[in-house]
mmCIF file of C-alpha atoms and ligand atoms in Angstrom:
data_model
loop_
_atom_site.group_PDB
_atom_site.id
_atom_site.type_symbol
_atom_site.label_atom_id
_atom_site.label_comp_id
_atom_site.label_asym_id
_atom_site.label_seq_id
_atom_site.Cartn_x
_atom_site.Cartn_y
_atom_site.Cartn_z
ATOM 1 C CA MET A 1 284.111 109.474 126.069
ATOM 2 C CA THR A 2 286.323 112.110 127.741
ATOM 3 C CA LYS A 3 283.222 113.994 128.768
ATOM 4 C CA MET A 4 281.691 110.891 130.292
ATOM 5 C CA VAL A 5 284.809 110.201 132.306
ATOM 6 C CA GLY A 6 284.339 113.540 134.058
ATOM 7 C CA ILE A 7 281.037 112.497 135.575
ATOM 8 C CA LEU A 8 281.994 108.953 136.489
ATOM 9 C CA PRO A 9 283.568 107.909 139.784
ATOM 10 C CA ARG A 10 287.345 107.679 139.346
ATOM 11 C CA MET A 11 287.570 103.886 139.533
ATOM 12 C CA GLU A 12 284.841 103.413 136.920
ATOM 13 C CA ALA A 13 286.513 105.913 134.625
ATOM 14 C CA GLU A 14 289.834 104.099 134.916
ATOM 15 C CA LYS A 15 288.155 100.815 134.075
ATOM 16 C CA LEU A 16 287.036 102.250 130.759
ATOM 17 C CA THR A 17 290.533 103.157 129.668
ATOM 18 C CA LYS A 18 292.702 100.381 131.110
ATOM 19 C CA LYS A 19 293.609 97.133 129.406
ATOM 20 C CA THR A 20 292.199 93.966 130.932
ATOM 21 C CA ILE A 21 293.812 90.987 132.676
ATOM 22 C CA LEU A 22 291.971 87.850 133.662
ATOM 23 C CA SER A 23 293.052 84.671 135.371
ATOM 24 C CA GLY A 24 291.725 81.891 137.577
ATOM 25 C CA MET A 25 292.560 78.837 139.643
ATOM 26 C CA GLN A 26 290.728 75.632 140.338
ATOM 27 C CA PRO A 27 289.333 75.086 143.841
ATOM 28 C CA THR A 28 290.643 71.534 143.996
ATOM 29 C CA ASN A 29 292.964 71.908 146.985
ATOM 30 C CA ASP A 30 294.712 74.508 149.117
ATOM 31 C CA LEU A 31 296.871 76.844 147.035
ATOM 32 C CA THR A 32 300.605 76.229 146.856
ATOM 33 C CA ILE A 33 303.698 78.387 146.798
ATOM 34 C CA GLY A 34 304.073 77.240 143.168
ATOM 35 C CA GLN A 35 300.770 78.838 142.222
ATOM 36 C CA TYR A 36 301.802 81.967 144.060
ATOM 37 C CA ALA A 37 305.155 82.135 142.253
ATOM 38 C CA GLY A 38 303.802 81.319 138.803
ATOM 39 C CA ALA A 39 300.547 83.231 138.831
ATOM 40 C CA LEU A 40 299.160 84.909 141.959
ATOM 41 C CA ARG A 41 302.291 87.014 142.548
ATOM 42 C CA ASN A 42 301.846 88.594 139.133
ATOM 43 C CA TRP A 43 298.129 89.130 139.602
ATOM 44 C CA VAL A 44 298.978 91.180 142.680
ATOM 45 C CA GLU A 45 301.587 93.176 140.746
ATOM 46 C CA LEU A 46 299.466 93.785 137.665
ATOM 47 C CA GLN A 47 296.121 94.563 139.306
ATOM 48 C CA HIS A 48 296.863 98.282 139.580
ATOM 49 C CA GLU A 49 297.975 98.708 136.003
ATOM 50 C CA TYR A 50 295.119 96.807 134.392
ATOM 51 C CA GLU A 51 291.446 96.335 134.885
ATOM 52 C CA ALA A 52 291.759 92.997 136.662
ATOM 53 C CA LEU A 53 289.291 90.116 136.883
ATOM 54 C CA PHE A 54 290.098 86.995 138.901
ATOM 55 C CA CYS A 55 287.786 84.045 139.206
ATOM 56 C CA VAL A 56 287.652 80.755 141.049
ATOM 57 C CA VAL A 57 287.077 78.237 138.280
ATOM 58 C CA ASP A 58 284.671 75.800 139.915
ATOM 59 C CA LEU A 59 283.288 74.619 136.547
ATOM 60 C CA HIS A 60 286.781 73.457 135.619
ATOM 61 C CA ALA A 61 287.168 71.693 138.964
ATOM 62 C CA ILE A 62 284.418 69.157 138.230
ATOM 63 C CA THR A 63 286.412 67.708 135.322
ATOM 64 C CA VAL A 64 287.809 65.528 138.085
ATOM 65 C CA ARG A 65 285.501 64.039 140.733
ATOM 66 C CA GLN A 66 284.663 66.400 143.585
ATOM 67 C CA GLU A 67 282.830 65.910 146.840
ATOM 68 C CA PRO A 68 280.091 68.637 146.769
ATOM 69 C CA ALA A 69 280.536 69.974 150.315
ATOM 70 C CA GLU A 70 284.296 70.018 149.863
ATOM 71 C CA LEU A 71 284.057 71.852 146.523
ATOM 72 C CA ARG A 72 281.769 74.472 148.063
ATOM 73 C CA LYS A 73 284.202 75.042 150.927
ATOM 74 C CA ARG A 74 287.305 75.078 148.716
ATOM 75 C CA THR A 75 285.769 77.618 146.346
ATOM 76 C CA LEU A 76 285.493 80.100 149.208
ATOM 77 C CA ASP A 77 288.921 79.059 150.521
ATOM 78 C CA VAL A 78 290.534 79.976 147.205
ATOM 79 C CA ALA A 79 288.719 83.314 146.999
ATOM 80 C CA ALA A 80 289.927 84.141 150.545
ATOM 81 C CA MET A 81 293.458 83.112 149.609
ATOM 82 C CA TYR A 82 293.469 85.463 146.605
ATOM 83 C CA ILE A 83 292.750 88.328 148.993
ATOM 84 C CA ALA A 84 295.178 87.112 151.661
ATOM 85 C CA ALA A 85 297.968 86.963 149.072
ATOM 86 C CA GLY A 86 297.401 90.578 148.066
ATOM 87 C CA ILE A 87 294.474 90.869 145.666
ATOM 88 C CA ASP A 88 292.573 93.985 146.692
ATOM 89 C CA PRO A 89 288.836 93.436 146.153
ATOM 90 C CA ASP A 90 288.340 97.196 145.920
ATOM 91 C CA VAL A 91 290.695 97.300 142.958
ATOM 92 C CA SER A 92 290.125 93.937 141.261
ATOM 93 C CA THR A 93 286.931 92.094 140.383
ATOM 94 C CA LEU A 94 286.709 88.758 142.214
ATOM 95 C CA PHE A 95 284.063 86.221 141.345
ATOM 96 C CA ILE A 96 283.094 82.581 141.088
ATOM 97 C CA GLN A 97 283.029 81.253 137.525
ATOM 98 C CA SER A 98 279.730 79.344 137.851
ATOM 99 C CA HIS A 99 277.992 82.574 138.939
ATOM 100 C CA VAL A 100 278.412 83.913 135.406
ATOM 101 C CA PRO A 101 276.473 81.516 133.135
ATOM 102 C CA GLU A 102 277.898 83.228 130.052
ATOM 103 C CA HIS A 103 281.126 81.233 130.532
ATOM 104 C CA SER A 104 279.322 77.977 129.732
ATOM 105 C CA GLN A 105 277.287 79.612 126.987
ATOM 106 C CA LEU A 106 280.311 80.981 125.158
ATOM 107 C CA ALA A 107 282.138 77.692 125.699
ATOM 108 C CA TRP A 108 279.401 75.915 123.732
ATOM 109 C CA VAL A 109 279.820 78.214 120.739
ATOM 110 C CA LEU A 110 283.599 77.759 120.877
ATOM 111 C CA ASN A 111 283.169 73.974 121.204
ATOM 112 C CA CYS A 112 281.556 74.030 117.806
ATOM 113 C CA MET A 113 284.591 75.791 116.347
ATOM 114 C CA THR A 114 287.303 73.577 117.824
ATOM 115 C CA GLY A 115 288.711 70.508 116.126
ATOM 116 C CA PHE A 116 288.762 67.169 117.912
ATOM 117 C CA GLY A 117 292.444 66.919 117.024
ATOM 118 C CA GLU A 118 293.231 70.272 118.651
ATOM 119 C CA CYS A 119 291.900 69.084 122.004
ATOM 120 C CA SER A 120 293.606 65.700 121.639
ATOM 121 C CA ARG A 121 296.978 67.411 121.444
ATOM 122 C CA MET A 122 296.674 69.171 124.817
ATOM 123 C CA THR A 123 299.344 67.805 127.129
ATOM 124 C CA GLN A 124 297.321 68.555 130.272
ATOM 125 C CA PHE A 125 294.532 66.369 128.877
ATOM 126 C CA LYS A 126 296.985 63.559 128.218
ATOM 127 C CA ASP A 127 298.489 63.860 131.709
ATOM 128 C CA LYS A 128 295.137 64.056 133.493
ATOM 129 C CA SER A 129 293.716 61.152 131.468
ATOM 130 C CA ALA A 130 296.608 59.091 132.764
ATOM 131 C CA THR A 131 296.264 60.203 136.404
ATOM 132 C CA HIS A 132 292.439 59.905 136.379
ATOM 133 C CA ALA A 133 292.139 56.873 134.119
ATOM 134 C CA ASP A 134 288.866 55.845 135.793
ATOM 135 C CA ASN A 135 287.157 59.117 134.794
ATOM 136 C CA VAL A 136 288.311 60.366 131.409
ATOM 137 C CA ASN A 137 285.187 62.455 130.803
ATOM 138 C CA VAL A 138 284.368 64.745 127.888
ATOM 139 C CA GLY A 139 284.639 67.793 130.183
ATOM 140 C CA LEU A 140 288.292 66.991 130.746
ATOM 141 C CA PHE A 141 288.719 66.904 126.993
ATOM 142 C CA THR A 142 287.016 70.256 126.351
ATOM 143 C CA TYR A 143 288.490 71.903 129.488
ATOM 144 C CA PRO A 144 290.725 74.267 127.435
ATOM 145 C CA ILE A 145 287.720 75.511 125.458
ATOM 146 C CA LEU A 146 285.991 76.577 128.668
ATOM 147 C CA MET A 147 289.212 78.304 129.649
ATOM 148 C CA ALA A 148 289.224 80.114 126.295
ATOM 149 C CA ALA A 149 285.658 81.230 127.007
ATOM 150 C CA ASP A 150 286.722 82.593 130.430
ATOM 151 C CA ILE A 151 289.341 84.732 128.754
ATOM 152 C CA LEU A 152 287.565 85.847 125.571
ATOM 153 C CA LEU A 153 284.337 86.754 127.351
ATOM 154 C CA TYR A 154 286.133 89.699 128.956
ATOM 155 C CA ASN A 155 288.356 90.483 125.975
ATOM 156 C CA ALA A 156 291.372 90.052 128.215
ATOM 157 C CA ASP A 157 294.586 91.507 126.784
ATOM 158 C CA LEU A 158 296.860 89.630 129.145
ATOM 159 C CA VAL A 159 296.545 86.340 131.043
ATOM 160 C CA PRO A 160 299.025 85.827 133.909
ATOM 161 C CA VAL A 161 299.626 82.087 134.349
ATOM 162 C CA GLY A 162 302.392 79.549 134.963
ATOM 163 C CA GLU A 163 304.333 77.749 132.251
ATOM 164 C CA ASP A 164 301.987 74.740 132.156
ATOM 165 C CA GLN A 165 299.182 76.921 130.749
ATOM 166 C CA ARG A 166 301.094 78.122 127.661
ATOM 167 C CA GLN A 167 299.505 75.569 125.350
ATOM 168 C CA HIS A 168 295.989 76.440 126.543
ATOM 169 C CA LEU A 169 296.700 80.095 125.840
ATOM 170 C CA GLU A 170 297.841 79.238 122.339
ATOM 171 C CA LEU A 171 294.533 77.459 121.714
ATOM 172 C CA THR A 172 292.654 80.471 123.108
ATOM 173 C CA ARG A 173 294.472 82.750 120.676
ATOM 174 C CA ASN A 174 293.679 80.445 117.771
ATOM 175 C CA LEU A 175 290.005 80.361 118.683
ATOM 176 C CA ALA A 176 289.832 84.146 118.977
ATOM 177 C CA GLU A 177 291.435 84.564 115.561
ATOM 178 C CA ARG A 178 289.216 81.896 114.048
ATOM 179 C CA PHE A 179 286.030 83.534 115.282
ATOM 180 C CA ASN A 180 287.207 87.010 114.236
ATOM 181 C CA HIS A 181 288.101 85.748 110.802
ATOM 182 C CA HIS A 182 284.982 83.657 110.257
ATOM 183 C CA TYR A 183 282.503 86.330 111.417
ATOM 184 C CA SER A 184 284.058 89.759 112.025
ATOM 185 C CA PRO A 185 286.483 91.256 114.578
ATOM 186 C CA THR A 186 284.967 90.447 117.973
ATOM 187 C CA PHE A 187 287.543 89.118 120.413
ATOM 188 C CA THR A 188 290.820 90.557 121.641
ATOM 189 C CA VAL A 189 293.587 88.041 120.942
ATOM 190 C CA PRO A 190 295.146 87.626 124.415
ATOM 191 C CA GLU A 191 298.829 87.400 125.308
ATOM 192 C CA PRO A 192 300.050 85.044 128.022
ATOM 193 C CA PHE A 193 302.020 86.610 130.869
ATOM 194 C CA ILE A 194 304.420 83.915 132.033
ATOM 195 C CA PRO A 195 307.134 85.153 134.407
ATOM 196 C CA LYS A 196 310.825 84.618 133.625
ATOM 197 C CA VAL A 197 311.458 83.332 137.136
ATOM 198 C CA GLY A 198 309.015 81.139 139.079
ATOM 199 C CA ALA A 199 306.832 79.995 136.158
ATOM 200 C CA LYS A 200 307.476 76.389 137.106
ATOM 201 C CA ILE A 201 308.260 75.665 140.740
ATOM 202 C CA MET A 202 309.320 72.054 141.090
ATOM 203 C CA SER A 203 308.314 69.338 143.529
ATOM 204 C CA LEU A 204 310.465 69.262 146.683
ATOM 205 C CA GLN A 205 310.640 65.488 146.450
ATOM 206 C CA GLU A 206 311.081 65.003 142.688
ATOM 207 C CA PRO A 207 312.673 68.219 141.400
ATOM 208 C CA GLU A 208 312.226 67.161 137.757
ATOM 209 C CA LYS A 209 308.438 67.356 138.248
ATOM 210 C CA LYS A 210 306.146 70.382 138.726
ATOM 211 C CA MET A 211 305.059 71.158 142.293
ATOM 212 C CA SER A 212 301.368 70.339 142.244
ATOM 213 C CA LYS A 213 298.563 70.919 144.707
ATOM 214 C CA SER A 214 297.309 67.403 144.027
ATOM 215 C CA ASP A 215 300.588 65.542 144.571
ATOM 216 C CA ALA A 216 299.958 62.390 146.615
ATOM 217 C CA ASN A 217 303.172 63.056 148.547
ATOM 218 C CA GLU A 218 302.456 65.931 150.976
ATOM 219 C CA LYS A 219 306.167 66.553 151.499
ATOM 220 C CA ALA A 220 306.536 67.541 147.845
ATOM 221 C CA THR A 221 304.405 70.679 148.121
ATOM 222 C CA ILE A 222 304.360 73.814 150.262
ATOM 223 C CA PHE A 223 300.835 75.068 150.804
ATOM 224 C CA LEU A 224 300.103 78.674 151.707
ATOM 225 C CA VAL A 225 298.215 77.380 154.764
ATOM 226 C CA ASP A 226 301.106 75.234 156.017
ATOM 227 C CA THR A 227 302.277 75.767 159.596
ATOM 228 C CA ASP A 228 305.771 77.091 160.283
ATOM 229 C CA GLU A 229 306.856 73.626 161.448
ATOM 230 C CA ALA A 230 305.486 71.909 158.328
ATOM 231 C CA ILE A 231 307.338 74.356 156.074
ATOM 232 C CA ARG A 232 310.632 73.967 157.944
ATOM 233 C CA SER A 233 310.362 70.203 157.850
ATOM 234 C CA LYS A 234 309.475 70.047 154.121
ATOM 235 C CA VAL A 235 312.371 72.296 153.138
ATOM 236 C CA LYS A 236 314.802 70.376 155.340
ATOM 237 C CA ARG A 237 313.778 67.109 153.672
ATOM 238 C CA ALA A 238 313.781 68.576 150.148
ATOM 239 C CA VAL A 239 315.663 66.404 147.657
ATOM 240 C CA THR A 240 318.872 68.021 146.437
ATOM 241 C CA ASP A 241 321.915 66.152 145.139
ATOM 242 C CA SER A 242 325.388 65.090 146.186
ATOM 243 C CA GLY A 243 326.975 68.489 145.432
ATOM 244 C CA THR A 244 328.099 70.888 148.123
ATOM 245 C CA THR A 245 328.017 74.406 146.652
ATOM 246 C CA ILE A 246 325.041 76.716 146.240
ATOM 247 C CA GLU A 247 324.977 77.565 142.540
ATOM 248 C CA TYR A 248 322.152 78.129 140.090
ATOM 249 C CA THR A 249 322.426 75.517 137.345
ATOM 250 C CA GLU A 250 319.868 73.434 135.495
ATOM 251 C CA LYS A 251 322.028 70.408 136.148
ATOM 252 C CA ARG A 252 321.061 70.610 139.830
ATOM 253 C CA PRO A 253 317.301 71.134 139.761
ATOM 254 C CA GLY A 254 316.740 70.598 143.503
ATOM 255 C CA VAL A 255 319.115 73.389 144.561
ATOM 256 C CA ALA A 256 317.976 75.625 141.687
ATOM 257 C CA ASN A 257 314.361 75.224 142.825
ATOM 258 C CA LEU A 258 315.201 76.168 146.420
ATOM 259 C CA MET A 259 317.112 79.174 145.128
ATOM 260 C CA THR A 260 314.048 80.236 143.160
ATOM 261 C CA LEU A 261 311.866 79.920 146.258
ATOM 262 C CA TYR A 262 314.415 81.968 148.200
ATOM 263 C CA HIS A 263 314.352 84.598 145.456
ATOM 264 C CA ILE A 264 310.523 84.704 145.411
ATOM 265 C CA THR A 265 310.270 85.110 149.181
ATOM 266 C CA THR A 266 313.157 87.535 149.740
ATOM 267 C CA GLY A 267 313.607 89.372 146.438
ATOM 268 C CA LYS A 268 317.337 88.497 146.371
ATOM 269 C CA THR A 269 318.848 87.737 142.958
ATOM 270 C CA TYR A 270 320.552 84.430 142.130
ATOM 271 C CA ALA A 271 323.948 86.180 142.185
ATOM 272 C CA GLU A 272 323.226 87.622 145.633
ATOM 273 C CA ILE A 273 322.146 84.208 146.883
ATOM 274 C CA GLU A 274 325.288 82.510 145.542
ATOM 275 C CA GLN A 275 327.356 85.185 147.252
ATOM 276 C CA GLU A 276 325.465 84.852 150.543
ATOM 277 C CA PHE A 277 326.067 81.096 150.710
ATOM 278 C CA SER A 278 329.539 80.929 149.260
ATOM 279 C CA GLY A 279 331.589 78.651 151.511
ATOM 280 C CA LEU A 280 328.464 77.375 153.286
ATOM 281 C CA GLY A 281 326.746 74.007 152.839
ATOM 282 C CA TYR A 282 323.260 72.683 152.059
ATOM 283 C CA ALA A 283 322.258 72.580 155.734
ATOM 284 C CA GLU A 284 322.738 76.322 156.246
ATOM 285 C CA PHE A 285 321.159 77.080 152.906
ATOM 286 C CA LYS A 286 318.055 74.969 153.573
ATOM 287 C CA GLU A 287 317.682 76.504 157.008
ATOM 288 C CA ALA A 288 317.693 80.012 155.485
ATOM 289 C CA VAL A 289 315.251 79.018 152.725
ATOM 290 C CA GLY A 290 312.924 77.450 155.301
ATOM 291 C CA GLU A 291 312.964 80.605 157.427
ATOM 292 C CA ALA A 292 312.404 82.864 154.418
ATOM 293 C CA ILE A 293 309.363 80.843 153.337
ATOM 294 C CA VAL A 294 308.032 80.790 156.905
ATOM 295 C CA ALA A 295 308.376 84.575 157.145
ATOM 296 C CA PHE A 296 306.595 84.996 153.820
ATOM 297 C CA VAL A 297 303.781 82.478 154.385
ATOM 298 C CA ARG A 298 302.957 83.361 158.005
ATOM 299 C CA PRO A 299 301.215 86.732 157.387
ATOM 300 C CA VAL A 300 299.430 85.323 154.326
ATOM 301 C CA ARG A 301 298.150 82.359 156.354
ATOM 302 C CA GLU A 302 297.071 84.576 159.240
ATOM 303 C CA LYS A 303 295.225 86.985 156.970
ATOM 304 C CA TYR A 304 293.608 84.023 155.239
ATOM 305 C CA GLN A 305 292.385 82.590 158.540
ATOM 306 C CA ALA A 306 290.868 85.950 159.526
ATOM 307 C CA LEU A 307 289.118 86.311 156.154
ATOM 308 C CA ARG A 308 287.843 82.753 156.287
ATOM 309 C CA ALA A 309 286.388 83.306 159.753
ATOM 310 C CA ASP A 310 283.988 85.885 158.289
ATOM 311 C CA GLU A 311 282.222 84.069 155.487
ATOM 312 C CA GLU A 312 279.457 86.639 155.098
ATOM 313 C CA THR A 313 281.882 89.429 154.220
ATOM 314 C CA LEU A 314 283.677 87.135 151.794
ATOM 315 C CA LYS A 315 280.420 86.194 150.075
ATOM 316 C CA ALA A 316 279.436 89.881 149.874
ATOM 317 C CA THR A 317 282.763 90.654 148.171
ATOM 318 C CA LEU A 318 282.096 87.923 145.614
ATOM 319 C CA ARG A 319 278.542 89.175 145.021
ATOM 320 C CA LYS A 320 279.858 92.635 144.296
ATOM 321 C CA GLY A 321 282.420 91.192 141.881
ATOM 322 C CA VAL A 322 279.947 89.088 139.964
ATOM 323 C CA GLU A 323 277.739 92.047 139.134
ATOM 324 C CA HIS A 324 280.538 93.787 137.291
ATOM 325 C CA ALA A 325 281.723 90.560 135.643
ATOM 326 C CA ARG A 326 278.233 89.711 134.397
ATOM 327 C CA ASP A 327 277.764 93.145 132.877
ATOM 328 C CA ARG A 328 280.848 92.650 130.754
ATOM 329 C CA ALA A 329 280.111 89.022 129.986
ATOM 330 C CA ARG A 330 276.551 89.715 128.828
ATOM 331 C CA LYS A 331 277.724 92.330 126.360
ATOM 332 C CA THR A 332 280.240 89.997 124.732
ATOM 333 C CA LEU A 333 277.865 87.056 124.603
ATOM 334 C CA ARG A 334 275.137 89.175 123.029
ATOM 335 C CA LYS A 335 277.530 90.108 120.208
ATOM 336 C CA VAL A 336 278.662 86.516 119.755
ATOM 337 C CA TYR A 337 275.101 85.172 119.606
ATOM 338 C CA LYS A 338 274.133 87.817 117.078
ATOM 339 C CA LYS A 339 277.096 87.105 114.826
ATOM 340 C CA THR A 340 276.502 83.367 115.112
ATOM 341 C CA GLY A 341 272.980 83.851 113.768
ATOM 342 C CA PHE A 342 270.830 83.244 116.841
ATOM 343 C CA VAL A 343 267.506 85.125 116.847
ATOM 344 C CA GLU A 344 267.654 87.894 119.440
ATOM 345 C CA PHE A 345 265.834 87.028 122.664
HETATM 346 P P1 ATP B 1 296.842 70.397 139.496
HETATM 347 O O1 ATP B 1 298.286 70.058 139.689
HETATM 348 O O2 ATP B 1 295.920 69.900 140.551
HETATM 349 O O3 ATP B 1 296.369 70.153 138.104
HETATM 350 P P2 ATP B 1 297.810 73.008 139.680
HETATM 351 O O4 ATP B 1 298.630 72.853 140.918
HETATM 352 O O5 ATP B 1 298.491 73.063 138.347
HETATM 353 O O6 ATP B 1 296.698 71.922 139.674
HETATM 354 P P3 ATP B 1 296.034 75.086 138.866
HETATM 355 O O7 ATP B 1 294.780 75.526 139.535
HETATM 356 O O8 ATP B 1 295.891 74.285 137.652
HETATM 357 O O9 ATP B 1 296.933 74.290 139.867
HETATM 358 O O10 ATP B 1 296.994 76.319 138.629
HETATM 359 C C1 ATP B 1 296.675 77.651 138.874
HETATM 360 C C2 ATP B 1 297.778 78.549 138.348
HETATM 361 O O11 ATP B 1 298.984 78.350 139.050
HETATM 362 C C3 ATP B 1 298.114 78.358 136.870
HETATM 363 O O12 ATP B 1 298.371 79.604 136.287
HETATM 364 C C4 ATP B 1 299.344 77.511 136.905
HETATM 365 O O13 ATP B 1 300.145 77.683 135.753
HETATM 366 C C5 ATP B 1 300.043 78.041 138.149
HETATM 367 N N1 ATP B 1 300.875 77.005 138.771
HETATM 368 C C6 ATP B 1 300.452 75.841 139.301
HETATM 369 N N2 ATP B 1 301.485 75.132 139.780
HETATM 370 C C7 ATP B 1 302.598 75.870 139.534
HETATM 371 C C8 ATP B 1 304.001 75.656 139.793
HETATM 372 N N3 ATP B 1 304.433 74.560 140.366
HETATM 373 N N4 ATP B 1 304.863 76.620 139.425
HETATM 374 C C9 ATP B 1 304.430 77.754 138.835
HETATM 375 N N5 ATP B 1 303.131 78.014 138.559
HETATM 376 C C10 ATP B 1 302.223 77.073 138.901
HETATM 377 N N1 LTN B 2 293.460 76.013 133.427
HETATM 378 C C1 LTN B 2 293.952 76.932 134.404
HETATM 379 C C2 LTN B 2 292.874 77.568 135.233
HETATM 380 C C3 LTN B 2 292.048 78.487 134.409
HETATM 381 C C4 LTN B 2 292.458 79.753 133.905
HETATM 382 C C5 LTN B 2 291.318 80.268 133.205
HETATM 383 C C6 LTN B 2 293.644 80.466 133.941
HETATM 384 C C7 LTN B 2 290.761 78.316 134.038
HETATM 385 N N2 LTN B 2 290.302 79.383 133.327
HETATM 386 C C8 LTN B 2 291.394 81.489 132.561
HETATM 387 C C9 LTN B 2 293.705 81.696 133.284
HETATM 388 C C10 LTN B 2 292.586 82.204 132.599
HETATM 389 C C11 LTN B 2 294.893 76.168 135.318
HETATM 390 O O1 LTN B 2 295.629 76.775 135.977
HETATM 391 N N3 LTN B 2 294.847 74.894 135.385
#
């Protein structure tokens, strides 16, 4: 191995020795500051330390109804946003999930190893069945198994996600262990990477609820494509409480959430923020939070718009990514098929 490394280009050699991270997001709407805080921010941080693969999970997106032209556009939008937020396509592998058919193929094998009861317990399934009661399809039910396939196909060591994905990661770990135990060691059992701060950014309108890209109330969510004016107005109208001081406490989720957003966009600690606003009121605080988010989002939005204006380059980046992803995926699937007992093709 050491000898081989000497004749390989540096990046390829590093890929052979580094641990792997993998993550993805659904192209169901514009990305939010919540997704940045919970996941994307850590992808950017970790990409240099790990061999990093990031996909746009379009197969997952169709578990709720999608308009085809919109889905196609949003898939490229999300890929561009990954780059705009700091993913370097020369360092990380970026690709579209449906371009690697091995995801669906491995998902089938894992489907046959997952209990009906295990899927029934998934809280995201329960929530989505309630919000999409007119379309509770089987794909929504087996969604976490496809996610497990995404992760296990690349033997990811670490999966950077927000708090709401913890249960899916637990299922992924169980499936990896089950397969390894039933056949022979095959999959890496992945660890979730859920940040201490920012793993669950709350809605600006209902601070007891997660900020979601599909919230019906636009004022509840800050999108990374929002204009400066939209951001200022959303923060100004954010629901707080009847208190007056700026303190980080779970008892005041609205203020705590704004403090977290201020921390994410400025790097200041909670103690520094409390100090900065001691003696000042909510109006001054919200104004500062609004400006900090504007200053953070503006360059991301502008870079995104430039990337999106050149679709050919974006598609070429994704084509380059998929080649590397497929190489890895094929190898894992071949092993899995063999161990399962399928005759070699
Ligand atoms: P939806 O609400 O439409 O189901 P979503 O907003 O949860 O979607 P996903 O594509 O499911 O978006 O999430 C992508 C990643 O961003 C996941 O790792 C998820 O945990 C993280 N994430 C999403 N929303 C938040 C949030 N409010 N705070 C922190 N992390 C979040
Ligand atoms: N279910 C995830 C998206 C997702 C994902 C993955 C995340 C699909 N496949 C693999 C990490 C690794 C969500 O955020 N809703």
